[in-house]
Coordinates of C-alpha atoms in Angstrom, one line a residue:
M1 CA 99.8 87.1 98.2
V2 CA 101.6 90.4 98.3
K3 CA 101.4 92.6 95.3
L4 CA 104.3 94.9 94.4
I5 CA 103.8 98.7 94.7
P6 CA 105.3 100.7 91.8
S7 CA 104.6 104.2 93.0
I8 CA 104.0 106.4 96.0
I9 CA 100.3 106.2 97.1
L10 CA 98.0 107.6 99.8
L11 CA 96.1 105.6 102.3
V12 CA 92.3 106.1 101.8
S13 CA 89.5 104.7 104.0
S14 CA 85.9 104.7 102.8
T15 CA 82.9 104.7 105.1
C16 CA 79.2 104.9 104.8
A17 CA 76.6 106.4 107.0
I18 CA 74.5 103.3 107.0
A19 CA 75.2 100.9 109.9
A20 CA 75.0 97.2 109.3
A21 CA 73.2 95.3 112.0
A22 CA 75.0 92.0 111.3
P23 CA 77.9 90.8 109.2
H24 CA 77.6 89.0 105.9
T25 CA 79.0 85.7 107.1
L26 CA 81.0 83.4 104.8
T27 CA 81.3 79.8 106.0
L28 CA 84.7 78.1 105.2
H29 CA 85.3 74.5 104.3
R30 CA 88.4 72.4 103.3
Q31 CA 89.0 70.6 100.0
A32 CA 92.3 69.0 99.3
K33 CA 94.0 70.1 96.1
G34 CA 97.6 70.8 95.2
S35 CA 100.7 70.7 97.3
Y36 CA 101.5 72.9 100.3
K37 CA 105.2 72.7 99.6
D38 CA 104.6 73.8 96.0
M39 CA 102.4 76.7 97.1
A40 CA 105.1 77.8 99.6
A41 CA 107.8 77.5 97.0
S42 CA 106.0 80.0 94.7
E43 CA 105.9 82.7 97.5
G44 CA 102.8 81.1 99.2
N45 CA 99.3 81.6 97.9
R46 CA 96.9 80.3 100.4
W47 CA 93.5 81.6 99.7
A48 CA 89.8 81.6 100.5
K49 CA 86.8 80.5 98.4
K50 CA 83.3 81.7 99.2
A51 CA 80.1 80.9 97.4
T52 CA 76.8 82.7 97.1
S53 CA 73.8 81.9 99.3
G54 CA 72.8 85.2 101.0
V55 CA 74.4 86.3 104.2
H56 CA 75.5 82.7 105.0
T57 CA 77.9 82.2 102.1
P58 CA 80.0 79.0 102.1
A59 CA 83.7 79.1 101.2
I60 CA 86.0 76.3 100.2
N61 CA 89.6 76.2 101.3
D62 CA 91.2 73.8 98.9
F63 CA 93.8 72.7 101.5
F64 CA 96.2 75.6 100.9
K65 CA 94.1 78.4 99.5
Y66 CA 90.8 80.0 100.2
N67 CA 88.7 81.0 97.3
I68 CA 85.5 83.1 97.1
E69 CA 82.8 82.1 94.7
V70 CA 82.0 85.2 92.6
S71 CA 79.2 85.1 90.0
I72 CA 80.0 87.5 87.1
G73 CA 77.8 88.9 84.3
H74 CA 74.3 88.2 83.0
P75 CA 73.5 85.4 82.9
P76 CA 75.9 84.7 85.9
Q77 CA 79.1 82.8 85.4
A78 CA 80.6 81.2 88.5
S79 CA 84.3 81.8 89.3
Y80 CA 86.4 81.1 92.4
P81 CA 89.1 83.8 92.8
I82 CA 91.5 83.7 95.7
F83 CA 90.6 85.8 98.7
D84 CA 93.7 88.0 99.3
T85 CA 94.4 90.8 101.7
G86 CA 97.7 91.4 100.0
S87 CA 96.3 92.8 96.8
P88 CA 93.4 95.1 95.8
Y89 CA 91.9 94.0 92.5
L90 CA 89.5 91.4 91.2
W91 CA 90.5 89.5 88.1
V92 CA 89.6 86.0 86.8
S93 CA 90.7 83.7 84.1
D94 CA 89.0 83.7 80.7
Q95 CA 88.5 79.9 81.3
V96 CA 85.8 80.7 83.9
Y97 CA 84.4 84.0 82.6
D98 CA 83.5 84.2 78.9
V99 CA 83.0 87.9 78.3
P100 CA 80.9 87.6 75.0
K101 CA 78.4 85.5 76.9
S102 CA 77.6 88.3 79.4
A103 CA 75.0 90.8 78.2
S104 CA 76.1 93.2 80.9
A105 CA 79.9 93.2 80.2
R106 CA 81.5 96.5 79.1
S107 CA 85.1 96.8 77.9
L108 CA 87.2 99.5 79.4
N109 CA 89.6 99.3 76.5
S110 CA 92.6 99.0 78.7
S111 CA 95.0 96.3 80.0
I112 CA 97.5 96.3 82.8
T113 CA 100.2 93.9 84.2
L114 CA 100.1 93.1 87.9
A115 CA 103.2 91.9 89.7
Y116 CA 102.9 89.2 92.4
G117 CA 105.5 87.3 94.3
A118 CA 104.7 84.2 92.3
G119 CA 104.9 86.0 89.0
N120 CA 103.2 88.6 86.7
V121 CA 99.8 88.5 85.1
T122 CA 98.4 90.7 82.4
I123 CA 94.6 91.5 82.5
D124 CA 92.2 93.1 80.1
L125 CA 89.8 95.5 82.0
Y126 CA 86.0 95.2 82.0
N127 CA 83.0 96.4 84.0
D128 CA 80.3 93.9 84.8
T129 CA 77.8 92.9 87.5
I130 CA 79.3 90.6 90.2
S131 CA 77.5 88.8 93.0
L132 CA 79.1 87.6 96.3
G133 CA 75.7 86.5 97.5
K134 CA 72.1 87.6 97.0
D135 CA 72.6 90.7 99.2
L136 CA 76.0 91.6 97.8
I137 CA 75.4 92.4 94.1
I138 CA 77.4 95.3 92.6
K139 CA 78.8 96.7 89.4
Q140 CA 82.5 96.1 89.5
E141 CA 85.7 96.8 87.4
L142 CA 87.5 93.5 86.9
G143 CA 90.3 92.0 84.9
V144 CA 90.3 89.0 82.6
A145 CA 93.5 87.0 82.1
S146 CA 94.2 84.7 79.2
N147 CA 97.5 83.2 80.3
L148 CA 98.2 82.3 83.9
T149 CA 101.2 80.0 83.5
A150 CA 103.6 82.8 84.7
L151 CA 101.9 82.7 88.2
Q152 CA 102.8 79.0 88.7
I153 CA 99.8 78.4 90.8
Q154 CA 96.4 76.7 90.4
T155 CA 93.9 79.5 90.5
E156 CA 90.9 81.0 88.7
G157 CA 91.9 84.5 89.7
V158 CA 92.2 86.8 92.7
I159 CA 89.8 89.0 94.6
G160 CA 91.8 91.6 96.5
F161 CA 90.8 92.9 100.0
A162 CA 93.9 95.0 100.5
P163 CA 93.4 98.6 101.7
E164 CA 92.1 100.9 99.0
A165 CA 95.4 102.8 99.0
M166 CA 97.0 99.9 97.2
A167 CA 94.5 100.4 94.3
L168 CA 95.9 103.8 93.8
A169 CA 99.4 102.4 93.2
Y170 CA 98.9 102.4 89.4
T171 CA 97.2 105.7 89.0
N172 CA 100.2 107.1 87.2
Q173 CA 99.5 104.6 84.5
F174 CA 95.7 104.5 84.3
S175 CA 92.5 105.7 86.0
Y176 CA 91.7 104.5 89.5
I177 CA 90.1 101.1 89.7
P178 CA 87.7 100.8 92.6
T179 CA 88.2 97.8 94.9
P180 CA 85.4 95.3 95.6
M181 CA 85.1 96.7 99.2
H182 CA 85.0 100.3 97.8
N183 CA 82.0 99.4 95.6
L184 CA 80.3 97.4 98.4
I185 CA 80.4 100.5 100.5
A186 CA 79.5 102.9 97.7
S187 CA 76.5 100.8 96.8
H188 CA 75.4 100.7 100.5
K189 CA 75.6 96.9 100.6
I190 CA 77.7 97.1 103.7
G191 CA 77.9 99.9 106.3
K192 CA 81.6 99.8 107.2
Y193 CA 85.0 99.2 105.7
L194 CA 85.5 96.3 108.0
F195 CA 85.9 92.5 107.8
A196 CA 87.3 89.7 109.9
V197 CA 88.5 86.2 109.3
D198 CA 88.0 83.2 111.6
F199 CA 90.3 80.7 109.9
R200 CA 90.7 77.2 111.4
P201 CA 93.8 75.0 111.2
L202 CA 93.6 71.5 109.7
R203 CA 93.4 68.9 112.5
N204 CA 93.8 65.9 110.1
T205 CA 93.6 65.0 106.5
T206 CA 89.8 65.1 106.5
V207 CA 88.5 67.6 104.0
N208 CA 85.2 69.1 102.9
V209 CA 84.3 70.1 106.5
A210 CA 83.3 73.5 107.9
N211 CA 86.3 75.1 109.6
G212 CA 85.9 78.8 109.7
Q213 CA 84.2 82.0 108.5
I214 CA 84.7 85.5 107.1
D215 CA 82.6 88.3 108.4
I216 CA 82.1 91.4 106.2
G217 CA 80.7 94.8 107.4
E218 CA 80.5 94.0 111.1
L219 CA 82.2 91.8 113.6
D220 CA 80.6 88.6 115.0
R221 CA 81.2 89.0 118.7
S222 CA 80.1 85.4 119.4
K223 CA 83.3 84.2 117.7
Y224 CA 85.7 85.7 120.2
T225 CA 86.2 86.3 123.9
G226 CA 87.9 89.1 125.9
D227 CA 89.3 92.3 124.5
V228 CA 90.6 92.8 121.0
I229 CA 94.2 93.7 120.7
Y230 CA 94.2 96.6 118.2
S231 CA 97.2 98.0 116.5
P232 CA 97.3 100.9 114.0
I233 CA 98.4 100.4 110.5
S234 CA 102.1 101.1 110.3
K235 CA 103.1 104.6 109.1
K236 CA 106.3 103.3 107.7
S237 CA 106.8 102.8 104.0
P238 CA 105.9 100.5 102.3
F239 CA 103.9 99.0 105.2
K240 CA 101.5 101.9 105.3
Y241 CA 100.0 100.8 102.0
F242 CA 99.1 97.3 103.3
W243 CA 97.1 95.8 106.2
S244 CA 100.1 96.0 108.6
T245 CA 101.3 96.6 112.1
D246 CA 104.5 97.7 113.8
V247 CA 106.1 95.0 115.8
P248 CA 108.4 96.6 118.4
K249 CA 109.6 93.2 119.8
I250 CA 109.6 89.5 118.9
K251 CA 110.3 87.2 121.8
F252 CA 111.4 83.6 121.9
G253 CA 109.9 82.3 125.1
G254 CA 110.2 85.4 127.3
K255 CA 113.5 86.7 125.8
T256 CA 113.5 89.5 123.3
M257 CA 115.3 88.4 120.1
V258 CA 114.3 91.0 117.5
S259 CA 113.3 94.7 117.9
D260 CA 111.7 97.5 115.8
L261 CA 110.1 95.6 112.9
S262 CA 106.9 96.1 110.9
A263 CA 104.8 93.3 109.4
V264 CA 102.1 92.8 106.7
L265 CA 99.0 90.7 107.4
D266 CA 98.5 88.6 104.3
T267 CA 95.8 85.9 104.0
G268 CA 97.5 84.9 100.7
S269 CA 100.6 83.6 102.4
P270 CA 100.6 79.9 103.7
L271 CA 103.6 80.7 106.0
I272 CA 105.0 83.2 108.4
L273 CA 107.5 84.8 106.1
A274 CA 110.7 86.5 107.3
T275 CA 114.2 87.1 106.0
W276 CA 116.7 84.4 106.9
K277 CA 118.6 86.9 109.1
I278 CA 115.4 87.6 111.2
L279 CA 114.7 83.8 111.6
Q280 CA 118.2 83.2 112.7
E281 CA 117.9 85.9 115.3
I282 CA 114.6 84.6 116.6
F283 CA 115.7 81.0 116.8
S284 CA 119.4 81.7 117.7
D285 CA 119.2 79.3 120.6
I286 CA 118.5 76.4 118.2
E287 CA 121.4 74.6 116.7
G288 CA 121.3 73.4 113.1
L289 CA 118.5 75.7 111.9
G290 CA 118.0 75.2 108.2
T291 CA 115.7 75.6 105.2
D292 CA 114.2 73.3 102.6
G293 CA 113.6 75.8 99.8
R294 CA 111.2 78.2 101.5
V295 CA 110.4 76.4 104.7
M296 CA 112.5 76.7 107.9
T297 CA 113.5 73.4 109.4
V298 CA 114.7 72.3 112.8
P299 CA 116.7 69.2 113.7
K300 CA 114.5 66.7 115.5
S301 CA 117.1 66.6 118.3
Q302 CA 116.5 70.4 118.9
V303 CA 112.6 70.4 118.8
H304 CA 112.5 70.1 122.6
K305 CA 114.3 73.4 122.8
L306 CA 111.7 75.3 120.9
K307 CA 109.6 77.9 122.6
D308 CA 106.5 80.1 121.9
V309 CA 107.1 83.1 119.6
T310 CA 105.5 86.3 120.8
F311 CA 104.9 89.3 118.6
E312 CA 104.5 92.5 120.7
L313 CA 102.2 95.1 119.1
A314 CA 101.1 98.6 120.1
G315 CA 98.0 97.3 121.9
G316 CA 99.3 94.1 123.4
S317 CA 100.9 90.9 122.2
I318 CA 100.0 87.8 120.3
T319 CA 101.6 84.4 120.7
Y320 CA 102.4 81.8 118.1
K321 CA 102.7 78.6 120.2
T322 CA 105.3 76.0 119.5
E323 CA 102.8 73.3 118.7
Q324 CA 101.1 75.7 116.3
Y325 CA 104.1 76.5 114.2
L326 CA 105.4 72.9 113.9
V327 CA 104.0 71.2 110.8
P328 CA 101.8 68.3 112.1
S329 CA 102.8 64.8 111.2
F330 CA 99.9 64.3 108.8
L331 CA 101.1 67.1 106.6
E332 CA 104.8 66.1 106.6
P333 CA 104.4 63.8 103.5
D334 CA 103.2 66.8 101.6
F335 CA 106.3 68.7 102.5
G336 CA 108.7 65.9 101.6
P337 CA 111.2 63.6 103.4
T338 CA 112.0 64.8 106.8
N339 CA 115.7 63.6 106.8
G340 CA 115.8 64.0 110.6
T341 CA 114.4 67.5 110.6
Q342 CA 111.1 69.0 111.6
Y343 CA 109.3 71.3 109.2
T344 CA 107.7 74.6 110.5
F345 CA 105.3 77.1 109.2
F346 CA 108.0 79.8 109.1
G347 CA 109.3 80.5 105.7
V348 CA 112.3 82.4 104.2
F349 CA 111.4 85.6 102.4
G350 CA 113.5 88.6 101.5
E351 CA 111.8 90.3 98.5
F352 CA 110.0 93.6 98.1
G353 CA 111.4 95.3 101.1
L354 CA 109.0 93.4 103.4
P355 CA 111.1 91.6 106.0
L356 CA 108.1 90.1 107.9
I357 CA 104.7 88.8 106.6
L358 CA 102.2 87.3 109.1
G359 CA 100.4 84.8 107.0
E360 CA 97.3 82.6 107.4
P361 CA 98.8 80.0 109.8
L362 CA 99.1 82.6 112.5
M363 CA 95.6 84.1 111.8
E364 CA 94.1 80.6 112.1
H365 CA 94.6 80.9 115.8
Y366 CA 93.0 84.3 116.2
Y367 CA 89.8 86.1 115.1
T368 CA 91.7 88.6 112.9
I369 CA 90.1 92.0 112.2
F370 CA 90.8 94.4 109.3
D371 CA 89.4 97.8 110.2
G372 CA 89.5 100.3 107.4
V373 CA 87.4 102.8 109.3
N374 CA 89.9 103.2 112.1
K375 CA 93.0 102.2 110.0
R376 CA 94.0 99.4 112.2
V377 CA 94.2 95.6 112.5
G378 CA 93.0 93.5 115.5
F379 CA 93.5 90.1 117.1
A380 CA 91.1 88.5 119.5
T381 CA 91.0 85.1 121.2
R382 CA 88.7 82.8 119.4
K383 CA 86.0 81.0 121.3

């Protein structure tokens, strides 16, 4: 889920001298809840849920969002905020975190309003102890929301993993709020500003099964093969404030269709989001291209003409195969009647000056790396 940026900010990368020998690994599972189409219609908020059991921390993907289990306060209260690389803050609903019940909670006597593509949320700021696992316990600034109806999504909150730069976006309004990754590094819980996601696409409607992991602090080299395709964070505005990459070319098959773009990597998006103009240019060889609200559709008669979509980056190229971006038949009932069309995981998006967002459906086919030390993102072929 991409958060709006109201002011000019600087990109900051935090590192620590301590080197972690192994990543803190979060195991992902699926759990069906909600509607994919509804999620996409509200800008797409697909998240990641992780629970607390040491270095092997289970996470639940409730079909269209991944949430992380975060224990807050003393005694601990469990919450499941959305894992989001498109925003920097931690905040939860007052329905899951009762401040007066925590002996370690401290009010910061301040409140702020955050803007998301799905709506705005106002949070009251506190400081308390949070736990992401027995080895990841820190003091953390966090927000508490009392009314989430404006977001139009089913969520207990958000835990942001965006670059620290985005946390500076509101410094003209209030003091800097450290991100969870900042505090993990400052507390020497991890040695590097580095994490990677190993999402797995649904193969059928079976849920509650292990299907991916998140690694924090180090990479798990057993999860990928070959070289990593690294690409520096874009220097263009506003992309330089996000996990992003320049995309010099987008190809349909082997033919260049679009040139000179930049893209945000957002685990909070359930689609590959682009402006309608860009989608029309990429798929200009397809007759009858259309949309159903947010989702791009293709006439069934044209499906045989579809080709792989390749994003060329600074360090190489990544390919989104045709069979990967077509919505599988078992998910079609969730999208709605087909009416002779084929749904895709491409969505129409034109807000916030971000013409291209590479969401989770693409990352599900790569081991995707977010490297704050070297200010770059990476893609590797999953084993």
